[in-house]
Short mmCIF file of C-alpha atoms and ligand atoms in Angstrom, two decimals:
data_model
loop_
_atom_site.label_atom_id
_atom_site.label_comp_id
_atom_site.label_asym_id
_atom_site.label_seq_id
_atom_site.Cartn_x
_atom_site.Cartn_y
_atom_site.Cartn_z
CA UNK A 252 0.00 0.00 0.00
CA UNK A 253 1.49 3.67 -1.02
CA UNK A 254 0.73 5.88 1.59
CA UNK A 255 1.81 8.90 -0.55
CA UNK A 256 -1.02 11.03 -1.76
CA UNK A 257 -0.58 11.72 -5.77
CA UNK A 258 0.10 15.03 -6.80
CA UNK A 259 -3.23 15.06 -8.42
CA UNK A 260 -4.76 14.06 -4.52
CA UNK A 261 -2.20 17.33 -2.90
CA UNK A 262 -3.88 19.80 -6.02
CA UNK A 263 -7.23 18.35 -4.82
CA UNK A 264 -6.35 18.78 -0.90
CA UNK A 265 -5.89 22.09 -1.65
CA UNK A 266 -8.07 22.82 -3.49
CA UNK A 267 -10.80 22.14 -0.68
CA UNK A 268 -8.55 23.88 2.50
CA UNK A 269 -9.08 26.85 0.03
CA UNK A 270 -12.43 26.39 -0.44
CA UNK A 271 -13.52 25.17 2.90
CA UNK A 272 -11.63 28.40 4.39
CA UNK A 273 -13.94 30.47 2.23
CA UNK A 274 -17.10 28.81 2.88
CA UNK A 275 -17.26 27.36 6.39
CA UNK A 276 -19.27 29.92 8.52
CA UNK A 277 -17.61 31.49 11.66
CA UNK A 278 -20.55 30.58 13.94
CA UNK A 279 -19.71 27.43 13.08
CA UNK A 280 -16.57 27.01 13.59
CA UNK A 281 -16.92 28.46 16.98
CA UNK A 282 -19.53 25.81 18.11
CA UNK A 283 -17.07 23.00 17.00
CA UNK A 284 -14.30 24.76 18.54
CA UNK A 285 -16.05 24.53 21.94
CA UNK A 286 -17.22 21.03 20.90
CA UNK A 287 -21.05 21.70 21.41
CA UNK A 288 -23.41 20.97 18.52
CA UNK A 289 -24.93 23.15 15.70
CA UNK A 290 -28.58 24.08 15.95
CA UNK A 291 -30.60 22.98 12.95
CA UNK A 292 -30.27 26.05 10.86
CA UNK A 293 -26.92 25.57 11.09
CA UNK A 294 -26.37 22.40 10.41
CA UNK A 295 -28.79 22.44 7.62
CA UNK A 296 -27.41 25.58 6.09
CA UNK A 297 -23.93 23.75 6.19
CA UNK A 298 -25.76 21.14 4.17
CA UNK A 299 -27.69 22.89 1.32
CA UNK A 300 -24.03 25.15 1.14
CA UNK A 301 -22.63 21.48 0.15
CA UNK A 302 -25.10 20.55 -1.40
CA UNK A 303 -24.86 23.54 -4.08
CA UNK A 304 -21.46 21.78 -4.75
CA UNK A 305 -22.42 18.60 -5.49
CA UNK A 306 -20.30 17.66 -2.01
CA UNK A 307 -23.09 15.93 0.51
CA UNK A 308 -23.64 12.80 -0.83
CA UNK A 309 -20.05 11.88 -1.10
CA UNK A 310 -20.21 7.72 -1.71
CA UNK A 311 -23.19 7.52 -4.06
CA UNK A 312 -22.51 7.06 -7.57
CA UNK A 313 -22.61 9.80 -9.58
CA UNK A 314 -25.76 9.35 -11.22
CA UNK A 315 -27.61 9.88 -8.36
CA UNK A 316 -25.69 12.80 -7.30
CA UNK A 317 -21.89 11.26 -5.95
CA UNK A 318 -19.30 13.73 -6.70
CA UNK A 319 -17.47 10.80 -8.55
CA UNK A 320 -14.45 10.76 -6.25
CA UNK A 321 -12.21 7.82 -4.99
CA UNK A 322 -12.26 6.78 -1.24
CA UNK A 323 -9.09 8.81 -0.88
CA UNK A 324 -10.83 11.82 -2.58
CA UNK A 325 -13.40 11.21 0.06
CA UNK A 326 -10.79 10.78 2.70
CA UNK A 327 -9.15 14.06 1.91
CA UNK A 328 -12.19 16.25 2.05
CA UNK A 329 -13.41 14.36 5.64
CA UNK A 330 -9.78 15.57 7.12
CA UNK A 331 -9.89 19.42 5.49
CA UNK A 332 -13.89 19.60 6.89
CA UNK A 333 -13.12 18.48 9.99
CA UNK A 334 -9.53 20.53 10.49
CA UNK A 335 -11.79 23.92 8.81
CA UNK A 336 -14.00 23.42 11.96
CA UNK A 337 -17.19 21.95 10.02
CA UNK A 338 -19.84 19.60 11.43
CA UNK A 339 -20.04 16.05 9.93
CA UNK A 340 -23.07 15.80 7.78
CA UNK A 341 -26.15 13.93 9.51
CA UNK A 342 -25.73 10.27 8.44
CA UNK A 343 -29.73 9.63 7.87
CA UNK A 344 -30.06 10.89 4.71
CA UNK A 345 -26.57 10.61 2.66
CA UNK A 346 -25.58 7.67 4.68
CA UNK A 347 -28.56 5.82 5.30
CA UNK A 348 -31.89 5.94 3.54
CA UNK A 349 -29.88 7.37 0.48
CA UNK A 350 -28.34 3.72 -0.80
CA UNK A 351 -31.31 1.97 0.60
CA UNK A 352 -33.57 3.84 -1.89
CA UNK A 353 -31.05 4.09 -4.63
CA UNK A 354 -30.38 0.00 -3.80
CA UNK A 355 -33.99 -1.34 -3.23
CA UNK A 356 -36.14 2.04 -4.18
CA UNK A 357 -38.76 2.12 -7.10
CA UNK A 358 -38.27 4.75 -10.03
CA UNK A 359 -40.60 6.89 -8.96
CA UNK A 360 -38.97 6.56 -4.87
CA UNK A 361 -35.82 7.33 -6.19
CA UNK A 362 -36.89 10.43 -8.09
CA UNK A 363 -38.96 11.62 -5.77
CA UNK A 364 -36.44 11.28 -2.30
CA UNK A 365 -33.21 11.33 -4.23
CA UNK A 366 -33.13 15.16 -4.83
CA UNK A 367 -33.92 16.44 -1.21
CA UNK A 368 -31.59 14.48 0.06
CA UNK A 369 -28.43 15.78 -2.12
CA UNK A 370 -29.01 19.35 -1.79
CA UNK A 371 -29.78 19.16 1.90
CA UNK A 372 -33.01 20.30 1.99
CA UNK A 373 -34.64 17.09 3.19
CA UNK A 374 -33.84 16.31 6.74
CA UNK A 375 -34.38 12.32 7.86
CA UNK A 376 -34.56 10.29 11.27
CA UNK A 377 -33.96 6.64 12.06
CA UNK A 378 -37.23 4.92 13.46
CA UNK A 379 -35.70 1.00 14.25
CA UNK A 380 -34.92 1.16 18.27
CA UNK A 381 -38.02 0.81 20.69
CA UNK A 382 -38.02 0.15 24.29
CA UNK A 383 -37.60 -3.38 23.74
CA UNK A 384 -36.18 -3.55 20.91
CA UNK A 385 -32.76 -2.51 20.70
CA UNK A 386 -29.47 -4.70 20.20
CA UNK A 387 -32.21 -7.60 19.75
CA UNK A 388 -34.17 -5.34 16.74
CA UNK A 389 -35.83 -7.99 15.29
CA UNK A 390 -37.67 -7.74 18.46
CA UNK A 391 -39.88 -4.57 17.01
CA UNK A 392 -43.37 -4.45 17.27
CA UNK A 393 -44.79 -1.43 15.65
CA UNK A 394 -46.91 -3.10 13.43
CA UNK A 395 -48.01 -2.03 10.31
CA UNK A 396 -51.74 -3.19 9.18
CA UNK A 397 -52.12 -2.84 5.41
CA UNK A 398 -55.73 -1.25 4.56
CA UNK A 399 -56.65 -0.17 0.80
CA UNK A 400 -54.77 2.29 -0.03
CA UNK A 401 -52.20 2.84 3.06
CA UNK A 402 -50.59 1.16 5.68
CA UNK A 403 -52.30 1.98 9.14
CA UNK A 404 -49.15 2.13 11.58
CA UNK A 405 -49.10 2.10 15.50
CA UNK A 406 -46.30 1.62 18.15
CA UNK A 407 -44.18 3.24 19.57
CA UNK A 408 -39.91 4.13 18.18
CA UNK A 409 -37.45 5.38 20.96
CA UNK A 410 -33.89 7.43 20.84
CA UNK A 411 -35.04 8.65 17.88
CA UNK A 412 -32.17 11.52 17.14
CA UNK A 413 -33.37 14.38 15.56
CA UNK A 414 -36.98 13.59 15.31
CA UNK A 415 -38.07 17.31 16.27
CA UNK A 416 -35.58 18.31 13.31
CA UNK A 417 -37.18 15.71 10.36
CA UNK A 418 -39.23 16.26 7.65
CA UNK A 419 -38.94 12.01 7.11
CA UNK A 420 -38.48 8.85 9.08
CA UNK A 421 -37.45 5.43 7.37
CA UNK A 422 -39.15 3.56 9.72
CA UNK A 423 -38.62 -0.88 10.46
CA UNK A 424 -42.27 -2.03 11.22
CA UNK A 425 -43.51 -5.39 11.92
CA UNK A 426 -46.23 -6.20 8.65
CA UNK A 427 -46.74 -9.77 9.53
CA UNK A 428 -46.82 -10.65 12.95
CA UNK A 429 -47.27 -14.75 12.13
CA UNK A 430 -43.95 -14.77 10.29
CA UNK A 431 -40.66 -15.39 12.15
CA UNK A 432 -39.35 -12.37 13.87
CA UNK A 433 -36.88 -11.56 10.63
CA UNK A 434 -39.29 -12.15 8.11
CA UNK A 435 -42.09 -10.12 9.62
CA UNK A 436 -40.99 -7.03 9.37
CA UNK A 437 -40.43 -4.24 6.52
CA UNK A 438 -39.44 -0.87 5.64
CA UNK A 439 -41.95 2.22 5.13
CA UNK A 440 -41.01 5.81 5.10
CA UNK A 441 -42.72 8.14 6.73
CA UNK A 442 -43.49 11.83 6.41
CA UNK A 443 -43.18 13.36 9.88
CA UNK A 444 -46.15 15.60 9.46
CA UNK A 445 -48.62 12.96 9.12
CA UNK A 446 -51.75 13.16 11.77
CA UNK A 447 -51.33 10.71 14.58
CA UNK A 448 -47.31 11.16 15.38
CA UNK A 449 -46.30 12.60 19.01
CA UNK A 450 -43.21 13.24 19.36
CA UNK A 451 -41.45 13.46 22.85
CA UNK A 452 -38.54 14.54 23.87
CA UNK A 453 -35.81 13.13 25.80
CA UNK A 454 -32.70 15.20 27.51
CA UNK A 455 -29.57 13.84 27.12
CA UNK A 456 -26.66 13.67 30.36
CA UNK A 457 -25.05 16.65 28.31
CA UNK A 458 -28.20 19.35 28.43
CA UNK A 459 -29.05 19.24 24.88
CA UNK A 460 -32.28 17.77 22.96
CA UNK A 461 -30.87 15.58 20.62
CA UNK A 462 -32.76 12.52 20.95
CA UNK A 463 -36.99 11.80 21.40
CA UNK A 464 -39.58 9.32 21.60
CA UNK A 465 -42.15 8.84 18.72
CA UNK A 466 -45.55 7.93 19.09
CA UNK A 467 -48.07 6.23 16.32
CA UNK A 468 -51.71 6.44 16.83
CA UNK A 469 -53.40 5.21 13.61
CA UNK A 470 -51.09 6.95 11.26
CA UNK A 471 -51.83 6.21 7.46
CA UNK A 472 -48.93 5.84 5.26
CA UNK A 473 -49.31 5.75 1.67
CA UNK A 474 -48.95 2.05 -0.09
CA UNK A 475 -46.13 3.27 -2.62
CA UNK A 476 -43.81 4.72 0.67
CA UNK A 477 -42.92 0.56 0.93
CA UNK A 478 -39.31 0.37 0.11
CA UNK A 479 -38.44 -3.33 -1.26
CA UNK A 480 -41.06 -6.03 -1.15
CA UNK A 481 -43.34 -6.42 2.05
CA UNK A 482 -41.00 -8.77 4.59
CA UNK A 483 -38.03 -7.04 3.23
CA UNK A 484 -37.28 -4.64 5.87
CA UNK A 485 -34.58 -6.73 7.60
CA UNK A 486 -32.01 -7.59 4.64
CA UNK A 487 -32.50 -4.00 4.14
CA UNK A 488 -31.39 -2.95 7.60
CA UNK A 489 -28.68 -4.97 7.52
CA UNK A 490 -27.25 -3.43 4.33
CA UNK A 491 -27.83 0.02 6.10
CA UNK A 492 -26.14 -1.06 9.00
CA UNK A 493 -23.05 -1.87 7.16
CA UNK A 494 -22.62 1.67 6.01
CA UNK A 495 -23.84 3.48 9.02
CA UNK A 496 -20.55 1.67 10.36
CA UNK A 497 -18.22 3.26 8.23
CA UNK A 498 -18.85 6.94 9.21
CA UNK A 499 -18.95 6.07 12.70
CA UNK A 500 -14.73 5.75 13.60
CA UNK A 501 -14.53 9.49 13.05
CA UNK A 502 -10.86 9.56 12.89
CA UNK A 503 -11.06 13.57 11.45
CA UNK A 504 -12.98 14.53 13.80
CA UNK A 505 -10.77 13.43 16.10
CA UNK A 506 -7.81 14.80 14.58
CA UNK A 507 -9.49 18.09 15.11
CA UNK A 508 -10.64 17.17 18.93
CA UNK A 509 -6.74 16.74 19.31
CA UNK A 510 -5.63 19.87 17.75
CA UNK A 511 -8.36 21.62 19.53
CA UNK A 512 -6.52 20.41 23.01
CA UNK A 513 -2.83 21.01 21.89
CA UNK A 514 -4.60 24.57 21.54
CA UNK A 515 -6.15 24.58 24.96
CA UNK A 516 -3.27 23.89 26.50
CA UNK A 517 -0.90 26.38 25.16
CA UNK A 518 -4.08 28.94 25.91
CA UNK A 519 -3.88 28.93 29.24
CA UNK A 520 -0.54 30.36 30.46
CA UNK A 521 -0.61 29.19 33.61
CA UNK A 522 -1.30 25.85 32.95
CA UNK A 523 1.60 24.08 35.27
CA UNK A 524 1.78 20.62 34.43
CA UNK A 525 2.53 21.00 30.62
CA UNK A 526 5.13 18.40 29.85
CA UNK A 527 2.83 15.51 31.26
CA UNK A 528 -0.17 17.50 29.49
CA UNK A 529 1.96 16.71 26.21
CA UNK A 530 2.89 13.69 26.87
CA UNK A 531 -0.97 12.73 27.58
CA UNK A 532 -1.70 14.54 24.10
CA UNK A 533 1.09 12.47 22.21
CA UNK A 534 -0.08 8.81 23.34
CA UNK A 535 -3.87 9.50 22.01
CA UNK A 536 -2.27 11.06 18.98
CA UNK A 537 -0.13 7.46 18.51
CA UNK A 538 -3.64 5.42 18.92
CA UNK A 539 -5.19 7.99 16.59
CA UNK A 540 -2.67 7.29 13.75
CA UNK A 541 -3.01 3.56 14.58
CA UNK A 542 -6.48 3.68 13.64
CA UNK A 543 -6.11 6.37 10.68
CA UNK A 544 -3.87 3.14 9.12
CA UNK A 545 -6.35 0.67 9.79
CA UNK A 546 -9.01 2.99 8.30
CA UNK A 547 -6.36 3.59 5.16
CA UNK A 548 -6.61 -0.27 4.64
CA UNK A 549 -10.07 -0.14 4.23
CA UNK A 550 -10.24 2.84 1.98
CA UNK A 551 -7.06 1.21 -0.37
CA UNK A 552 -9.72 -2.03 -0.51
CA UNK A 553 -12.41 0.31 -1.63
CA UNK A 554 -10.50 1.96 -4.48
CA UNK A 555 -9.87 -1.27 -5.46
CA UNK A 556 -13.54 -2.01 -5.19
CA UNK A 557 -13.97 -4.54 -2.51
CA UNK A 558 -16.81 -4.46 -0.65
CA UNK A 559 -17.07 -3.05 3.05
CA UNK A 560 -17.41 -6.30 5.55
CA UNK A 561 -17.14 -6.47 9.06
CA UNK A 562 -14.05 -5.12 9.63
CA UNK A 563 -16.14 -2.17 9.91
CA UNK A 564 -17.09 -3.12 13.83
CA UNK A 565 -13.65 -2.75 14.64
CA UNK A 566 -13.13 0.62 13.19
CA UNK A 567 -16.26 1.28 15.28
CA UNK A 568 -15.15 -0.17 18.42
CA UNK A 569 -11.76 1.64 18.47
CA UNK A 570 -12.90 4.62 16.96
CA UNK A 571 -15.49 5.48 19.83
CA UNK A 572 -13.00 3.78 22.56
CA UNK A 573 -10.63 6.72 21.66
CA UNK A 574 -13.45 9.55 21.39
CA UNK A 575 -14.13 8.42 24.76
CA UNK A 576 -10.67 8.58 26.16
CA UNK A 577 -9.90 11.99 24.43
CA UNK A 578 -12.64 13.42 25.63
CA UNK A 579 -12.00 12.52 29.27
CA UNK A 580 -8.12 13.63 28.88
CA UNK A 581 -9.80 17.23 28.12
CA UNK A 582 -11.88 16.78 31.00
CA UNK A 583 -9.28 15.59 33.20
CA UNK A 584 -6.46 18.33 31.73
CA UNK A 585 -9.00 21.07 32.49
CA UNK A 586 -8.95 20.43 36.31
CA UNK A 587 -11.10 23.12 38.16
CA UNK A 588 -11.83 25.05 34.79
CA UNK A 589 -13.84 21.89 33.47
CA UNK A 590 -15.88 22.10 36.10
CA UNK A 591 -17.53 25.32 35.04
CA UNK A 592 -19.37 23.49 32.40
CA UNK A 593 -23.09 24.90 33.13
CA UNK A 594 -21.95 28.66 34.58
CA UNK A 595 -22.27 31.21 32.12
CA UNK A 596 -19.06 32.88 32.88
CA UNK A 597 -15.98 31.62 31.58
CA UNK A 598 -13.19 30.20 33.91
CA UNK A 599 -9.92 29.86 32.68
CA UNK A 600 -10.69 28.64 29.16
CA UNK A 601 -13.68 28.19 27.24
CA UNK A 602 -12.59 24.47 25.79
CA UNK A 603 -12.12 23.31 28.86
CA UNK A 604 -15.33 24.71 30.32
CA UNK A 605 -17.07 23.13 27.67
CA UNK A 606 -15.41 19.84 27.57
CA UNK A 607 -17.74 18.29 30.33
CA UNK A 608 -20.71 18.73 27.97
CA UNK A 609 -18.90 16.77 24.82
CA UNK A 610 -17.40 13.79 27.57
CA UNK A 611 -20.96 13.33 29.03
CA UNK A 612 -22.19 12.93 25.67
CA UNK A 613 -19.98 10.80 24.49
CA UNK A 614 -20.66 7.96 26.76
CA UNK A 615 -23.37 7.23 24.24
CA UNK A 616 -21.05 7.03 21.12
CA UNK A 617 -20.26 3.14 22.38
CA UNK A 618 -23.90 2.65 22.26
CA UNK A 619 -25.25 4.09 19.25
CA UNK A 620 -25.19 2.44 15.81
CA UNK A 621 -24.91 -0.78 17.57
CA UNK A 622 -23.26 -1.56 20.89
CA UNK A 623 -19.72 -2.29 20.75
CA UNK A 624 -20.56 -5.11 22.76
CA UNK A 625 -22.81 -6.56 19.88
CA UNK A 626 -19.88 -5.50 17.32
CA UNK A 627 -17.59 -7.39 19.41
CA UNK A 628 -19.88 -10.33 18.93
CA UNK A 629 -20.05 -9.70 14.68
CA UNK A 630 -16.06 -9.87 14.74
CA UNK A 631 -15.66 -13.29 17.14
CA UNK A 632 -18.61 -14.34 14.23
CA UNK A 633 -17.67 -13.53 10.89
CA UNK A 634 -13.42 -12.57 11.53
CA UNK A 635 -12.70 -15.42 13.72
CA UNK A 636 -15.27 -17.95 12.94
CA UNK A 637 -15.99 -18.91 16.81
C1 FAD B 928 -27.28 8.95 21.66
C2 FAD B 928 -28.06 7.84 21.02
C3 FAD B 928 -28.63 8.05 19.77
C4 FAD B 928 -29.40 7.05 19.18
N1 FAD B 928 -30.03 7.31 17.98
C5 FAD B 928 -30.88 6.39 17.47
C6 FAD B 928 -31.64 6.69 16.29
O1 FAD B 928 -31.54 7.80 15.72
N2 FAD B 928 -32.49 5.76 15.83
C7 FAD B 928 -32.64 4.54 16.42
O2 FAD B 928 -33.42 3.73 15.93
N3 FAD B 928 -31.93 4.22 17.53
C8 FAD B 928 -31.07 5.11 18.07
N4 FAD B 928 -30.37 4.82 19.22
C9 FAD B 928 -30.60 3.53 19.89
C10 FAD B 928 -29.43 2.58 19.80
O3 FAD B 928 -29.34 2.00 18.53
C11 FAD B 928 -29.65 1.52 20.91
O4 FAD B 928 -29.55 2.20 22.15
C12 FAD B 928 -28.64 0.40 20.85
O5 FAD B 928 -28.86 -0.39 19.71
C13 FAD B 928 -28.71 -0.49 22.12
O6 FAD B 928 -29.99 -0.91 22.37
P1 FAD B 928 -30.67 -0.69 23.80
O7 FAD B 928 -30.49 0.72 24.22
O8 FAD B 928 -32.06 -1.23 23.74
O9 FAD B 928 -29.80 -1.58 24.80
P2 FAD B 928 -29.88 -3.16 24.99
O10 FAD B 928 -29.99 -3.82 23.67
O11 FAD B 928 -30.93 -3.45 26.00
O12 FAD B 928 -28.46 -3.46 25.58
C14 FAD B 928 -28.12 -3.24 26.96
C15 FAD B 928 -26.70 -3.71 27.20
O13 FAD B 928 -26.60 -5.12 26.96
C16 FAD B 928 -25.61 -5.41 25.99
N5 FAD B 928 -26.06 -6.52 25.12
C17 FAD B 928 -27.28 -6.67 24.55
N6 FAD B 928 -27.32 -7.80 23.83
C18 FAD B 928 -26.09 -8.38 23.92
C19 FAD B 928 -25.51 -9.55 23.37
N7 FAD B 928 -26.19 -10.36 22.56
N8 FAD B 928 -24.20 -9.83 23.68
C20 FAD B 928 -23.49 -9.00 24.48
N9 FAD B 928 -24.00 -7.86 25.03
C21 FAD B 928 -25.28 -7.56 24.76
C22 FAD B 928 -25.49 -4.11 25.15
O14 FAD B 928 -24.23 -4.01 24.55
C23 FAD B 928 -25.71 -3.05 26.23
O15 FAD B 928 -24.50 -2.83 26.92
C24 FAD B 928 -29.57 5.79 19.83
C25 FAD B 928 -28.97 5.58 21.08
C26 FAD B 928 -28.24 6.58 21.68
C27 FAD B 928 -27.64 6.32 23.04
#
């Protein structure tokens, strides 16, 4: 494997620092600087601006919208986002429903959910997870009745992020409740604004409202918003799953986690304990490049077109293992000025009065997309056959 980026890849590099220093808006830098999260209008304005450039759904091919670029292409622009200060894009869309419709979708599904979602203007949710029906999924029981002309749906999803932002849900329901649990159940999307949802929300350990609880009460969904063939709901989950998994290492946003505390650290003059600060800093920064290789071995197999297997629970595993251990070495680094994470004045250092907020939140990051426990599980399965 050549590690060396082309001179054609350093032109393209950049060519997007230049244009990602132009475009990536100051109020958004600031909120990734301090680690918090955009509001919607942010992040959605982020979107539509890459979405003008043909830059949101980065992996699809191009004649659904896909820039055309190779996985290094790909890899590049991730790392000069990140570094410029710019959110990742919400996965539900470009990373999730996206290839499921382009995969399994009708004609007339793809041309009429394709479009919204590569400009940015459509925003989606994930409805699988419900209160008893989470690593075990194929445990779901909102059950979808078909009548005439719709699907009559009722039940109840849970952890839904960004519900209260979505104009869509692609939704797993159960459509056959005599079948066996996998073969039961299908996929339906469903427009948010349709009489009969609640939706409830739910306030994270880290004071924000990212995630809810969504209610169906009789709500009719039409016939043609079936993606796939009735039953089909759980080979199509599983193909989504796959490719929710590769966004989730986040080794740029990492990188710029780890600049961001080099940065707090020099900050703060009187910061006393510097040389064991750096030392701290370096040994994350060694795991961090251990995984950036392992992640380059998956993006040299898919320039060579290989598909994605399950090495992509391990990225996963590590990948949130060291968010969670960076994210505590800001906490712990801060000392006292960490713990001034909900005054409104700032002590010390604004990253490190903020750092409490992106730690707490990131005890979740081992849970979502599929516990690393249960990824743990995949690899002993499918990598080393016990
Ligand atoms: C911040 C956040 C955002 C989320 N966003 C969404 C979303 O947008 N849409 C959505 O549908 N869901 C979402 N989820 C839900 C998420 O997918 C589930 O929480 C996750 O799949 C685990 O399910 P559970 O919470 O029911 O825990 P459980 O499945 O009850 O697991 C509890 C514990 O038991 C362990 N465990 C369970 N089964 C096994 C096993 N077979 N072997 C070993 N260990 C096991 C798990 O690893 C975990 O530690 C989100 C969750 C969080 C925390």
């Amino acid at each position: 494997m050549n590690l060396e980026f082309t001179q054609e890849e350093l032109d393209f590099q950049k060519s997007i620092r230049a244009w990602m220093r132009e475009n990536v808006p100051e109020a958004l830098e600031r909120v990734s600087a301090l680690g918090n999260m955009p509001t919607k209008s942010q992040q959605q304005q982020w979107e539509r601006c890459l979405g003008k450039q043909g830059w949101l759904a980065l992996t699809w091919p191009e004649q659904y919208g896909g820039p055309g670029w190779t996985a290094t292409q790909r890899y590049i622009f991730d790392i000069e986002r990140a570094m410029a200060g710019a959110p990742p894009t919400s996965p539900f869309g470009v990373a999730m429903v996206g290839p499921v419709i382009y995969t399994f979708g009708s004609p007339e599904q793809k041309e009429r959910w394709l479009p919204g979602i590569t400009s940015g203007e459509t925003l989606w949710c994930q409805g699988y997870s419900e209160p008893n029906a989470g690593s075990d999924l194929a445990s779901l029981k909102t059950r979808a009745e078909r009548k005439q002309d719709h699907y009559l749906v009722n039940g109840q999803k849970i952890w839904t992020t960004q519900a209260h932002w979505a104009d869509m849900m692609f939704c797993l329901v159960r459509t056959d409740p005599e079948a066996k649990k996998q073969q039961g159940i299908s996929f339906l999307l469903i427009d948010m604004k349709t009489p009969g949802i609640e939706i409830r929300p739910i306030y994270s350990i880290d004071g924000h409202h990212h995630l809810n609880e969504v209610y169906f009460t009789d709500v009719e969904v039409p016939l043609e918003n079936l993606v796939g063939q009735e039953g089909m709901g759980w080979t199509i989950a599983k193909f989504l799953l796959t490719h929710e998994r590769t966004t989730i290492a986040g080794v740029a946003d990492s990188y710029y986690a780890l600049a961001r505390m080099k940065q707090a650290i020099e900050d703060v003059p009187y910061y006393t304990d510097k040389p064991s600060a750096r030392r701290r800093m370096a040994e994350l920064e060694v795991e961090l490049m251990a995984l950036e290789y392992t992640n380059f071995r998956t993006v040299a197999a898919t320039d060579e077109g290989k598909p994605f297997g399950p090495e992509s629970s391990g990225l996963k595993i590590k990948g949130t293992e060291l968010q969670q251990k960076m994210s505590q070495a800001m906490v712990e680094m801060g000392g006292l000025m960490s713990l001034a994470w909900d005054s409104p004045m700032e002590v010390g250092n604004e990253s490190f009065n903020n750092a409490p907020r992106r730690y707490n939140f990131l005890r979740a990051c081992t849970i979502y997309g599929g516990s690393n426990e249960i990824q743990k599980n995949v690899l002993a399965k499918m990598l080393l056959g016990l």
